[in-house]
Coordinates of C-alpha atoms in Angstrom, one line a residue:
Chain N
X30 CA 53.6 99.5 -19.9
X31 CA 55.6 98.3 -22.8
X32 CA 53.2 97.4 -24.8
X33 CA 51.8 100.1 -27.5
X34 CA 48.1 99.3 -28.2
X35 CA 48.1 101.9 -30.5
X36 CA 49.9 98.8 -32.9
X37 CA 46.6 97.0 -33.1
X38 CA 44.9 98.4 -36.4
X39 CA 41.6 100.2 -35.4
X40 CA 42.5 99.4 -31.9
X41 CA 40.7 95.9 -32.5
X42 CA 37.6 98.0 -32.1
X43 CA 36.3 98.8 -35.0
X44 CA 33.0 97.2 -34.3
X45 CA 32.1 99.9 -31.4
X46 CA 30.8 102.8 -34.0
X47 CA 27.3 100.9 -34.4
X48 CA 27.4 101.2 -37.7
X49 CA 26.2 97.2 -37.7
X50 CA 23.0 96.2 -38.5
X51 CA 20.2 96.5 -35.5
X52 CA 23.7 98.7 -34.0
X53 CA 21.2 99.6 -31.3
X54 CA 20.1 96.4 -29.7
X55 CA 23.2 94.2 -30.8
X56 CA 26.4 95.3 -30.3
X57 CA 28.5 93.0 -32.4
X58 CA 28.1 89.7 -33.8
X59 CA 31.7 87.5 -33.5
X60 CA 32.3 84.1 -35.5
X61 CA 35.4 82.0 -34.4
X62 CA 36.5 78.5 -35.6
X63 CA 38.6 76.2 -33.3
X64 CA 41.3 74.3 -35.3
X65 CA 44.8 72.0 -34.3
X66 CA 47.5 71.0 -36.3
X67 CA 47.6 67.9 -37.3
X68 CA 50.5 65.2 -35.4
X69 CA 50.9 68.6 -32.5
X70 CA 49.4 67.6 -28.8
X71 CA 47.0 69.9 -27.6
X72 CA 48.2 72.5 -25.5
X73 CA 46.5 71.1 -22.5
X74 CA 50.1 68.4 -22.8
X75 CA 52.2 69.9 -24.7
X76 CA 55.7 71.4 -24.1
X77 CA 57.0 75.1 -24.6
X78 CA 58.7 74.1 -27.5
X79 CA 55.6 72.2 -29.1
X80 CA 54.2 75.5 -28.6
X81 CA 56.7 77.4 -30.4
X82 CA 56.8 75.0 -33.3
X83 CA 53.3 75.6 -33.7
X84 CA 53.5 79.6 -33.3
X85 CA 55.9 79.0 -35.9
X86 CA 54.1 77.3 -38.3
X87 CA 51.1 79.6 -37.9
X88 CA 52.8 83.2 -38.4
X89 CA 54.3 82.0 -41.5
X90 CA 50.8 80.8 -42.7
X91 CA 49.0 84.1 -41.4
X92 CA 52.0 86.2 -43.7
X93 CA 50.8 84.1 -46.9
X94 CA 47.4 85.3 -46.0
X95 CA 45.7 88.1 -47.1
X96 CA 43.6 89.0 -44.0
X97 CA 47.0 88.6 -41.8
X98 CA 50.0 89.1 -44.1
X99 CA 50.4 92.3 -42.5
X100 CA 49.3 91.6 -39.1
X101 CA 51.4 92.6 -36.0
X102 CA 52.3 89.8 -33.9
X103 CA 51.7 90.3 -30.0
X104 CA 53.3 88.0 -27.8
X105 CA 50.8 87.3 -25.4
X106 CA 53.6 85.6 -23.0
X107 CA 55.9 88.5 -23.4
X108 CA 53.5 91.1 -22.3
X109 CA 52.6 92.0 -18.1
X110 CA 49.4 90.9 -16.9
X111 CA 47.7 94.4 -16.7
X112 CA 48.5 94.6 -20.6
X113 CA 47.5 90.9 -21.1
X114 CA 43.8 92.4 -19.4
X115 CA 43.8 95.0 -21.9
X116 CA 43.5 93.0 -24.7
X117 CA 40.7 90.9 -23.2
X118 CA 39.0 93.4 -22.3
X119 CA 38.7 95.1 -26.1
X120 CA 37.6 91.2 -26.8
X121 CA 40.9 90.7 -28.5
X122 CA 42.0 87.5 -26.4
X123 CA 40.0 85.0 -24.5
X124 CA 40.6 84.6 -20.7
X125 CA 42.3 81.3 -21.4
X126 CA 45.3 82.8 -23.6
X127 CA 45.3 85.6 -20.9
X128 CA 46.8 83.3 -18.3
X129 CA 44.8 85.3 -15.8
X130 CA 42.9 82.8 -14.3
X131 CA 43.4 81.9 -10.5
X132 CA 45.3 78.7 -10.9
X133 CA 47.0 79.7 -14.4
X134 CA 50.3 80.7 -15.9
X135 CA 50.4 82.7 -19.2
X136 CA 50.8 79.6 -21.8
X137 CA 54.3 79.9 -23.8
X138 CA 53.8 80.8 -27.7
X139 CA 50.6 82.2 -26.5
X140 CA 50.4 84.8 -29.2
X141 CA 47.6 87.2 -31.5
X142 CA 47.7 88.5 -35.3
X143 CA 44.7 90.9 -35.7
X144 CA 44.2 93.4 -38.7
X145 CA 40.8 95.1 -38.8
X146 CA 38.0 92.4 -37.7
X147 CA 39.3 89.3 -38.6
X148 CA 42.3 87.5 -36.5
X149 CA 44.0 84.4 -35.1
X150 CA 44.8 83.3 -31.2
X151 CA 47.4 80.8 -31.2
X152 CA 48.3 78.3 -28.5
X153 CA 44.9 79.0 -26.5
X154 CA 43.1 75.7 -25.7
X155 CA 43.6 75.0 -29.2
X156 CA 46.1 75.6 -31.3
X157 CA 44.6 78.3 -33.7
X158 CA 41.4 80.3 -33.3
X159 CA 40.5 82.1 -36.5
X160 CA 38.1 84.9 -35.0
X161 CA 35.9 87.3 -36.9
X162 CA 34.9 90.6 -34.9
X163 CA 31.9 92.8 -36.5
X164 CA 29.5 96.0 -35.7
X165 CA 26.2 95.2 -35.2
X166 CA 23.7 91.5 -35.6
X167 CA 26.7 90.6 -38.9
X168 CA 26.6 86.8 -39.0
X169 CA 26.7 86.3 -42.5
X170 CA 29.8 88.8 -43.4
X171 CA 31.6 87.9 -40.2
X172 CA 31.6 84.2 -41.6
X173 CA 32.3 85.3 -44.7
X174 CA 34.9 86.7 -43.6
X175 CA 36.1 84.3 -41.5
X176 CA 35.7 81.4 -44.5
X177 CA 38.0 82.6 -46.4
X178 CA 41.0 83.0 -44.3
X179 CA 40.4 79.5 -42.9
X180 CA 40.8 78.1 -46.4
X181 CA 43.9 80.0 -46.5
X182 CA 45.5 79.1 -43.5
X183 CA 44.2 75.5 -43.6
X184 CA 46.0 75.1 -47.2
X185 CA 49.3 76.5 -45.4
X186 CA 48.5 74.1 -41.9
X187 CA 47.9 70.8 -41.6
X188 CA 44.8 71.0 -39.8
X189 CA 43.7 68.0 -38.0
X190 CA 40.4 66.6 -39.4
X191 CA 38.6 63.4 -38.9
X192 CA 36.4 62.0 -41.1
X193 CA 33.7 61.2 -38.9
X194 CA 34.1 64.3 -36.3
X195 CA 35.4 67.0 -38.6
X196 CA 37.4 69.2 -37.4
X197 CA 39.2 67.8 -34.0
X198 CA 39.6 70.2 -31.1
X199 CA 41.1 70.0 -27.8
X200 CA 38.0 70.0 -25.8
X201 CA 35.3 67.8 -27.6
X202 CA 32.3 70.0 -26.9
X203 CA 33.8 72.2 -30.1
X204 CA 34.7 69.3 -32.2
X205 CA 32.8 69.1 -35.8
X206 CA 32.7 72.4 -37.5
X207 CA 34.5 74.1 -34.7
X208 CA 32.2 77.0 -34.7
X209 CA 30.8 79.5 -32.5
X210 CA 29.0 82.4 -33.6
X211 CA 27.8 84.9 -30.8
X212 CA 25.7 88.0 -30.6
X213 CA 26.3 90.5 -28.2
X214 CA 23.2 91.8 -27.1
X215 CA 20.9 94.3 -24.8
X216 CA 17.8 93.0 -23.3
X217 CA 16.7 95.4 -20.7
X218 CA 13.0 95.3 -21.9
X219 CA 12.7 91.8 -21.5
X220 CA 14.8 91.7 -18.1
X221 CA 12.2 94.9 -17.0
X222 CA 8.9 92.7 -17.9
X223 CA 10.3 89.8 -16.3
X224 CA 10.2 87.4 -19.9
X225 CA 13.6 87.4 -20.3
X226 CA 13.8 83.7 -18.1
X227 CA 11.5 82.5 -20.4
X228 CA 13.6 83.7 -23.5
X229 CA 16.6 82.5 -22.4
X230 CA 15.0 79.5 -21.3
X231 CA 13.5 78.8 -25.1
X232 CA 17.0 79.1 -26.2
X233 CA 18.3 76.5 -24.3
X234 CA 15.4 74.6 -25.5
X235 CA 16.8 74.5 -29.3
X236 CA 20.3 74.2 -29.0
X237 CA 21.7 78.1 -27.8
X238 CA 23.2 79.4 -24.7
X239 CA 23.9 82.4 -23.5
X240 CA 26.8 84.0 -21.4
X241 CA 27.8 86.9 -19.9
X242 CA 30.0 90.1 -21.5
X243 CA 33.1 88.5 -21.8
X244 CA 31.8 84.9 -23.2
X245 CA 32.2 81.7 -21.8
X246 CA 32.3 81.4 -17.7
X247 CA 31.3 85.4 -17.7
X248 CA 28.9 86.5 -15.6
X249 CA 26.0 88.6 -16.9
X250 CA 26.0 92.4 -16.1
X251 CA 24.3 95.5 -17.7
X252 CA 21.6 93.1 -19.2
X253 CA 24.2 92.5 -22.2
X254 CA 24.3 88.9 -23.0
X255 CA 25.9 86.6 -25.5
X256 CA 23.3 84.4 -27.3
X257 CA 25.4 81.4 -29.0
X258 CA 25.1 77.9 -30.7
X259 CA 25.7 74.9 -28.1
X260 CA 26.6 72.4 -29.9
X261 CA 29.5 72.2 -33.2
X262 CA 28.8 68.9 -35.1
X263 CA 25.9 67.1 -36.8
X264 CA 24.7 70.7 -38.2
X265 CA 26.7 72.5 -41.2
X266 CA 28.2 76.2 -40.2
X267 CA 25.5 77.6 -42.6
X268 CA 22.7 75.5 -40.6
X269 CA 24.3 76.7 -37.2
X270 CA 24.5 80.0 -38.2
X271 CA 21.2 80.2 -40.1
X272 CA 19.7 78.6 -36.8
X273 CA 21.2 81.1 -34.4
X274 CA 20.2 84.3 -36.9
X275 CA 16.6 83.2 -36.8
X276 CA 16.5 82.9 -33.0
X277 CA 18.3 85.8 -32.5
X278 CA 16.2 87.9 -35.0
X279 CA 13.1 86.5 -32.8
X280 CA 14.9 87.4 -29.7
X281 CA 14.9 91.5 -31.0
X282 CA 11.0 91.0 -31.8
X283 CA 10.1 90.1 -28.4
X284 CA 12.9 92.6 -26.9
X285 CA 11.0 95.6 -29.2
X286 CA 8.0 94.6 -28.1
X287 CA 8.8 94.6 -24.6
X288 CA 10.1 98.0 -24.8
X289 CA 6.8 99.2 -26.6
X290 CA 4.9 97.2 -23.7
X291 CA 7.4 99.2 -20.9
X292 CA 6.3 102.8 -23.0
X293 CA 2.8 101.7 -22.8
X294 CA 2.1 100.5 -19.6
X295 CA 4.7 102.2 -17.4
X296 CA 5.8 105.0 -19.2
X297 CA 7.0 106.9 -15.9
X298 CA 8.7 104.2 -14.1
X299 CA 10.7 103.7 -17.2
X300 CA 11.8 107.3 -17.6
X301 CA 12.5 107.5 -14.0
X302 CA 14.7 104.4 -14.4
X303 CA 16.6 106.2 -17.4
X304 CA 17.1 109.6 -16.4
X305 CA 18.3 108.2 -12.6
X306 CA 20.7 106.2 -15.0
X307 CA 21.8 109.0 -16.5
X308 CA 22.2 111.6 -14.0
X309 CA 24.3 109.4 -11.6
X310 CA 26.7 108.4 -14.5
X311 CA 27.0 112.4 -15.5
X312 CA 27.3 113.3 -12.1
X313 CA 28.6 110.2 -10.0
X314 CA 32.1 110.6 -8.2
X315 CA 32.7 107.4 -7.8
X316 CA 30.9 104.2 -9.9
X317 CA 32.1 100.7 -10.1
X318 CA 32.4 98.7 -12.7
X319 CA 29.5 96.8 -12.0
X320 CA 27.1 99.9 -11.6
X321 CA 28.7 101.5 -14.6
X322 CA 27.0 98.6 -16.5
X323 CA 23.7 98.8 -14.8
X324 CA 23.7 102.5 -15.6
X325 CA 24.5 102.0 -19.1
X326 CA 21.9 99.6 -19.3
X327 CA 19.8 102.2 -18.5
X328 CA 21.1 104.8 -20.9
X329 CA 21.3 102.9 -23.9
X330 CA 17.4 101.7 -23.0
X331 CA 16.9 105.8 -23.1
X332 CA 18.2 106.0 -26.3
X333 CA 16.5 103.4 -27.9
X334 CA 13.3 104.3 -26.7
X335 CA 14.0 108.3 -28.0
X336 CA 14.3 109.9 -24.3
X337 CA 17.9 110.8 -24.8
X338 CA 18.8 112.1 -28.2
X339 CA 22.1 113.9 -27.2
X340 CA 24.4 110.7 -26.3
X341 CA 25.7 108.3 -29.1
X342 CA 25.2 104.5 -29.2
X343 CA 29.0 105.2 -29.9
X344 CA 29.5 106.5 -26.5
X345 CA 27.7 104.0 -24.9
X346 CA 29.8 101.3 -26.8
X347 CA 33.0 103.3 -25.8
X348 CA 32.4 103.7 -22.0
X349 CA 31.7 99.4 -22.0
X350 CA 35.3 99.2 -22.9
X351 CA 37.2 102.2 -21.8
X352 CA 35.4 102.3 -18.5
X353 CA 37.1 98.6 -17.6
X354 CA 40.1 98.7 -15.6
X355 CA 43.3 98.1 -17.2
X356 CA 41.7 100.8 -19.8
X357 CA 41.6 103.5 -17.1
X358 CA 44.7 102.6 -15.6
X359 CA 46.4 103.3 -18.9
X360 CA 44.6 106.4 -18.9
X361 CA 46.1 107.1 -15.5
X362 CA 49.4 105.5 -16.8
X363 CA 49.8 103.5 -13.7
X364 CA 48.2 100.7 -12.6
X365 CA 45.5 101.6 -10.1
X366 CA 42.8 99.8 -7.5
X367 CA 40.0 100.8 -5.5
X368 CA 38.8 103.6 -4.6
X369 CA 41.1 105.5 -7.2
X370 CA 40.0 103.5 -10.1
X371 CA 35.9 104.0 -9.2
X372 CA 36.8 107.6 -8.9
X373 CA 38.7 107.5 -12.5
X374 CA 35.7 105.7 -14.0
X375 CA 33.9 108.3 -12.6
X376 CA 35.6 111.1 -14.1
X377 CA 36.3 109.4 -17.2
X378 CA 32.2 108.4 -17.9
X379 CA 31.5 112.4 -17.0
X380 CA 34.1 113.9 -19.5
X381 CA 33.1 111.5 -22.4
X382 CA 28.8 112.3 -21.7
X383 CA 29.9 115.8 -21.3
X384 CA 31.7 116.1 -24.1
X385 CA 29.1 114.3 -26.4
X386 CA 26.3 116.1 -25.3
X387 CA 27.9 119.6 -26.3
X388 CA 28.7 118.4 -29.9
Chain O
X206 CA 27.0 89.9 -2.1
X207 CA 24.7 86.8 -1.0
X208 CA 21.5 85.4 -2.7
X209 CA 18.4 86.5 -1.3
X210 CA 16.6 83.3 -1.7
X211 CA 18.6 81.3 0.5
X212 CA 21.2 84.0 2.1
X213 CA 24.3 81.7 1.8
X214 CA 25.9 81.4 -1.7
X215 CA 26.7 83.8 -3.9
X216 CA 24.5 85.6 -6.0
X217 CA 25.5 85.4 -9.7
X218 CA 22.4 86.3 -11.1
X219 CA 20.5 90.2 -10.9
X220 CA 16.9 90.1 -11.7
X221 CA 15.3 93.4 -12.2
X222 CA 11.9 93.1 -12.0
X223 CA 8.6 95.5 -11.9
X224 CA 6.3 94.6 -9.0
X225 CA 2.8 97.3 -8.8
X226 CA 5.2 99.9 -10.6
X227 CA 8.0 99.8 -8.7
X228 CA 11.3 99.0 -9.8
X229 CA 12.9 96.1 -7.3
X230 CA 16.2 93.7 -7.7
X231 CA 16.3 90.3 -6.9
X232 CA 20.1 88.8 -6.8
X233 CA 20.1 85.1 -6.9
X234 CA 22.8 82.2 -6.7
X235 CA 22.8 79.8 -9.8
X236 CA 21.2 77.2 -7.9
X237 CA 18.1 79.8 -6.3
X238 CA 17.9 80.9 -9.8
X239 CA 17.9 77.3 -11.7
X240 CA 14.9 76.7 -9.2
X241 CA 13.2 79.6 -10.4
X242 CA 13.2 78.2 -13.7
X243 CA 16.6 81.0 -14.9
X244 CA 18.9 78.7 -16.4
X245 CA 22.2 80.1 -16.4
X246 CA 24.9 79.8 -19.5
X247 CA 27.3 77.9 -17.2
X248 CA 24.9 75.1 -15.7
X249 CA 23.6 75.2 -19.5
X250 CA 27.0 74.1 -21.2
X251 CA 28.8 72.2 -18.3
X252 CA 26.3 69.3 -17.6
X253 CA 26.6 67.3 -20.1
X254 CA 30.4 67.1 -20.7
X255 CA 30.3 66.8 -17.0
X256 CA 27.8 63.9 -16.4
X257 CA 30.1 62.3 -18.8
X258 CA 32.9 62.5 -17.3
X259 CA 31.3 61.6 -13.9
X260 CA 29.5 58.0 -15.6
X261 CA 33.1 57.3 -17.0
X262 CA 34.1 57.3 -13.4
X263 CA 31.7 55.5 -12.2
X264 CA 32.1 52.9 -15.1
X265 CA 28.9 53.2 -16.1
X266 CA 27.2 53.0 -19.9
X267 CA 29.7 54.7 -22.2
X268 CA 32.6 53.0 -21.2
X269 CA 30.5 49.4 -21.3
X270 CA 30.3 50.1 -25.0
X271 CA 33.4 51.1 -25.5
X272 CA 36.9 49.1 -27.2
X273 CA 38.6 50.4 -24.6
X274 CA 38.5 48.2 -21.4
X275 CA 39.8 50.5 -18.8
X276 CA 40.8 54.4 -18.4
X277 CA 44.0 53.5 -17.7
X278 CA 45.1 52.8 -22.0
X279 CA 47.1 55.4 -23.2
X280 CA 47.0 57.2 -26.6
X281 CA 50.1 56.1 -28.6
X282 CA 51.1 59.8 -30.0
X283 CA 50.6 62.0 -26.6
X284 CA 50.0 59.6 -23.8
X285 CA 46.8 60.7 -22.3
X286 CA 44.9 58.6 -20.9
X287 CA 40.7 59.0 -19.9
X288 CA 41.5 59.0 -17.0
X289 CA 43.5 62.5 -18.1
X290 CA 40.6 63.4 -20.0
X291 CA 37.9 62.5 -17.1
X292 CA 40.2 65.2 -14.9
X293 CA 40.8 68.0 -17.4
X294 CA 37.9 67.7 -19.8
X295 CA 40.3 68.0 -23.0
X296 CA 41.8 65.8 -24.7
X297 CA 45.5 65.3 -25.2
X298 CA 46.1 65.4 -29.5
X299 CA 44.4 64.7 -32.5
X300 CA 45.1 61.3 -32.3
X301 CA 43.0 60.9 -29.0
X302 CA 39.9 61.1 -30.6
X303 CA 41.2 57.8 -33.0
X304 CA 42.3 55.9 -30.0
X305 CA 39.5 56.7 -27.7
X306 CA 36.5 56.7 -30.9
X307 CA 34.2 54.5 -29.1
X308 CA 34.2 56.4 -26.0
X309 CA 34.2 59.8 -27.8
X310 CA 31.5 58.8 -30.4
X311 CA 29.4 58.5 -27.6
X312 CA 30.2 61.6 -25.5
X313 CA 30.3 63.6 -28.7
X314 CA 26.3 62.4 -29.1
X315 CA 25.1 63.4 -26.1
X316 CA 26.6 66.8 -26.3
X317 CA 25.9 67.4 -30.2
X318 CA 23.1 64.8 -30.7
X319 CA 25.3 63.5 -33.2
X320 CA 28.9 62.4 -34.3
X321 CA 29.0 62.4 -37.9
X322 CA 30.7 65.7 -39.2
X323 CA 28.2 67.4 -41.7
X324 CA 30.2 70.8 -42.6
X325 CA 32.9 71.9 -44.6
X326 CA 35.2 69.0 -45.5
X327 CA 39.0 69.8 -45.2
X328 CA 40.0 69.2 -48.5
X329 CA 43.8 68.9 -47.2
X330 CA 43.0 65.8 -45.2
X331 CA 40.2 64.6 -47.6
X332 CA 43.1 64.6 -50.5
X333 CA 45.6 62.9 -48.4
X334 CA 47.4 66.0 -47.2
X335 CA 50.4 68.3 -48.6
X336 CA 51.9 65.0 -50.4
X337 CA 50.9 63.6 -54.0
X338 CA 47.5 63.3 -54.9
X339 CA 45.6 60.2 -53.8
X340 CA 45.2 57.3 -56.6
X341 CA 42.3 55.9 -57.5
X342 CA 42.7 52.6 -55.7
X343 CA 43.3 54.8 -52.6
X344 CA 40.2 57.0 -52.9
X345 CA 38.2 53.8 -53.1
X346 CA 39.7 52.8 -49.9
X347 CA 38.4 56.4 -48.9
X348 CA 34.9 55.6 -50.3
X349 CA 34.3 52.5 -48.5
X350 CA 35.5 53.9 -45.2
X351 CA 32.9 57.0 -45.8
X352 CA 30.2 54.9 -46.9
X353 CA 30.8 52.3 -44.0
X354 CA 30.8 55.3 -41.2
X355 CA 27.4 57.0 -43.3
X356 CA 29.7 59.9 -43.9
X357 CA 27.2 60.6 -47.1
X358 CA 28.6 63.7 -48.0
X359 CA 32.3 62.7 -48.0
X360 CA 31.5 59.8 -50.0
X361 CA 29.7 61.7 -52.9
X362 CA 32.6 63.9 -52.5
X363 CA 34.9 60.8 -53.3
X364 CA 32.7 59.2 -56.0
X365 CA 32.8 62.2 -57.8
X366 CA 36.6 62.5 -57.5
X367 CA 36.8 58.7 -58.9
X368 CA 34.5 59.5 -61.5
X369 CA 36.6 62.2 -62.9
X370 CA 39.9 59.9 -62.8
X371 CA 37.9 57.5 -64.5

C-alpha cells in the first residue's frame, strides 16, 4: 500500500474509546451537512475538471478554517481500492466517494480533509460534506461542532441556497437544512424479546429510519443499527436533532428495560448466549465477518449486563473495525481473501481478548 | 443464504428471537420481513422518491401541476432534463431546482411534508453573495419575494435589515 493511515490524526477513530455519553449502548453519534457550490453542476454531470475546480475551491477554504487548516488532504482517486475500503471502513468516507460500488468508478477530485472528529468529503454526491464524528449518544457537541466550521467554510464557498428549499443538494431527499444526524447503536435486548420490529417500526412512524453499520443501503449485522432523521426540510437542525435525541433517548429506555426483562425472565439462556459468544470468539480458528458481529453482539450484551468484567467496551469498539478486511489485510500487509482472512480475524479477535483480559 | 419464509430471495434481515427458552434465528428477505410487519431502512427511505419518480413517468399528478409541460425541457446551466432526474434520482445543478420548482416543490412535500426551508439561513446568499452589500430598494425586492413564498423567517430577517438602513 501507498497510502500511510497513520497521517489521519487519531486514526479518524477517536470516537472508539467509549468515553461518549451512554459509550455502552451507543457507539457514536455522527452529524453531517450536504452542501454545493453555487453556479458548479452536481457531480452526478459534471466533468473531471468541474471536479477539480471545486476540490480547489474547497482546500483553500478548509486551510482558512480552523477545524481543517491543518488537515491532510487524501486523494481519494489517487489511492487503490483496498486502501479506498480502509477508509470506509473507519467511517471516514461514504461508499459513494469510495467508487466501490458494482457499476462505479472512483469519482475524480474525490478527496477527504479530517483532523480529529470533524471533516469534509468533497466531490461525493455532493460537492462538500461537512461531517462531525463523536464517542458515545453526542448530538449536541457533534453539531456544535460541526456549526461552526460550516459558517466558516460557507463564508469562504459560495454555497448554493434557495430561498424557499434552503440549502440545495444533489439528490432532493437532503435538500433544506442538509442534515443527518445518526446514532450508532446496540439493540440486542430488544432484538432477543422480539420488540425491536415494533421500535423500529415507531420510528418510521415519526419521521426516523434506521440502517445498517455502514449507513445508508447497509445491511444490519451484530444488532448495531443507525437510527437517523428522514427527512431535511420544513424542521430547523435544532428541531431535527432535538427530535431524533428524544427518540433515541426513548429507544435506550426500552433497550434497558429489555435487558432487565432478559436478566429476569431468562437469566440462563442469556448467559448461555454470552459466554458461547465469548468462547468461540477467544477460541475460534476461523470467524467471518458476519459471525464476528453476531459474536460481538453477544459480548458487548455480557458486558453491559456485568457477566464479563475483564473485556473493554474499547475492545469491543476496536475488533468492529480492525476485525473488517482491508484492516487485517494491512495487518497481514498483503491483500488477502477467504479462508486466510477468516483465519486472520480469527487470530487477530484471540490476541486482542487475550491480551485485554490479562491487563 | 435464502429467506425462510418463502425459500427464494435473499434473506437480508436476521431475527433472533426466544421461543419456550430457546434461542432460534429467523433470516428473512425484505419483502417476508415487510410482511411481518419489520420495515427495513431501505424500503423506508426509497419509496417515496421512488413513487415519484414512477408518477412522473406515468404523467400522472405532479407533473399536471407543474410549469413544465413535458420531461423533455432542459435546465439552462447543466442541461438535465426530468427525464435525467426520473433515471438517476439527482438532480443535475443548483439551478435545477429553479427550473424544475413546480415539479420539485411537490416532490420535495411528499418526502419532507414540506418545502419551505425553516433552518439556518445562508447569510452569503441572503446578502446577495461575496459582492457589495444589497441596497435598500433591493432588500425590498427580497422582502416581497419572502413574504410572497411565506418564507416568514427570511422576511423578518429582511425587515430587520431594512429597518436598520432606515
Amino acid at each position: 500500500m501507498t497510502f500511510d493511515i497513520n497521517l489521519v490524526p487519531d486514526g479518524g477513530i477517536s470516537w472508539l474509546d467509549a468515553s461518549g455519553p451512554d459509550g455502552n449502548i451507543v457507539l457514536s453519534t455522527r452529524v453531517r451537512l450536504a452542501r454545493n457550490i453555487d453556479g458548479q453542476r452536481f457531480t452526478v454531470r459534471s466533468s473531471p475538471e468541474d471536479n477539480q475546480v471545486v476540490l480547489q475551491q474547497v482546500e483553500r477554504a478548509s486551510r482558512a478554517s480552523r477545524a481543517l487548516h491543518d488537515a491532510p488532504l487524501i486523494r481519494i482517486d489517487h489511492l487503490q481500492p483496498a486502501e479506498r475500503q480502509l477508509l470506509h471502513e473507519r467511517h471516514l468516507i461514504s461508499r459513494d466517494l469510495t467508487g466501490l460500488e458494482a457499476d462505479g468508478n472512483v469519482r475524480a477530485g474525490a478527496a477527504l480533509l479530517t483532523n480529529g472528529c470533524v471533516g469534509v468529503m468533497v466531490n461525493e454526491e455532493d460537492h462538500v460534506r461537512l461531517q462531525c464524528l463523536k464517542s458515545g449518544f453526542a448530538l449536541t457537541e457533534a453539531y456544535s461542532d460541526l456549526e461552526r466550521l460550516d459558517a466558516e467554510m460557507g463564508g469562504q464557498l459560495a454555497f448554493a441556497f434557495h430561498e424557499e428549499f434552503g440549502y440545495l443538494t444533489s439528490c432532493p431527499t437532503n435538500a433544506g437544512t442538509g442534515l443527518r444526524a445518526s446514532v450508532l447503536i446496540h439493540l440486542p435486548g430488544l432484538v432477543l424479546t422480539k420488540e425491536i420490529a415494533k421500535v423500529l417500526q415507531g420510528l418510521s412512524q415519526v419521521g426516523l429510519t434506521f440502517r445498517g453499520l455502514y449507513g445508508e443501503g447497509s445491511e444490519v449485522v451484530g444488532n448495531f443499527f443507525q437510527l437517523s432523521n428522514q427527512t431535511t426540510l420544513g424542521k430547523s437542525e435544532t428541531e431535527l436533532l432535538d427530535h431524533l435525541g428524544d427518540m433515541v433517548r426513548k429507544v435506550i429506555e426500552y433497550e434497558q428495560q429489555a435487558r432487565h426483562v432478559l436478566q429476569r425472565d431468562a437469566p440462563t439462556v442469556t448467559a448461555d448466549k454470552v459466554w458461547r459468544a465469548y468462547g468461540l470468539l477467544k477460541y475460534a480458528r476461523s470467524l467471518s465477518f458476519e459471525e464476528t458481529m453476531n459474536l460481538l453482539s453477544g459480548v458487548r450484551l455480557g458486558v453491559g449486563l456485568n457477566l464479563i468484567s475483564d473485556i473493554s467496551v474499547y475492545t469491543l469498539n476496536k475488533l468492529l473495525i480492525f476485525a473488517q478486511p482491508a484492516h487485517l489485510a494491512v495487518r497481514e500487509g498483503r491483500e488477502i481473501g477467504d479462508p486466510e482472512l477468516s483465519t486472520a480475524r480469527a487470530t487477530y479477535t484471540r490476541q486482542l481478548l487475550e491480551a485485554d483480559a490479562a491487563r | 443464504m435464502q429467506c425462510d419464509e418463502c425459500q427464494e430471495r435473499p434473506a437480508a434481515i436476521h431475527l433472533t428471537q426466544i421461543v419456550n427458552d430457546s434461542v432460534t434465528t429467523v433470516h428473512l428477505c425484505e419483502q417476508c420481513a415487510a410482511d411481518k410487519g419489520v420495515q427495513t431502512g431501505a424500503t423506508v427511505a426509497k419509496f417515496p422518491l421512488s413513487d415519484f419518480l414512477a408518477s412522473m413517468g406515468k404523467g400522472g399528478g405532479a407533473s399536471n401541476q407543474s410549469p413544465v409541460g413535458d420531461d423533455t425541457a432542459e435546465c439552462d446551466h447543466c442541461g438535465g432534463t426530468l427525464r435525467d432526474f426520473r433515471e438517476s434520482g439527482r438532480l443535475g445543478c443548483p439551478d435545477c431546482y429553479r427550473t424544475f420548482s413546480g415539479h420539485l416543490r411537490d416532490l420535495l412535500r411528499r418526502l419532507h411534508g414540506a418545502s419551505q426551508h425553516v433552518g439556518e439561513l445562508y447569510m452569503a446568499a441572503v446578502s446577495g453573495g461575496s459582492g457589495d452589500a444589497p441596497g435598500i430598494g433591493e432588500l425590498r425586492d427580497q422582502l416581497r419575494r419572502a413574504v410572497e413564498s411565506e418564507n416568514f423567517e427570511l422576511a423578518a430577517e429582511l425587515r430587520d435589515r431594512i429597518r436598520v438602513m432606515e
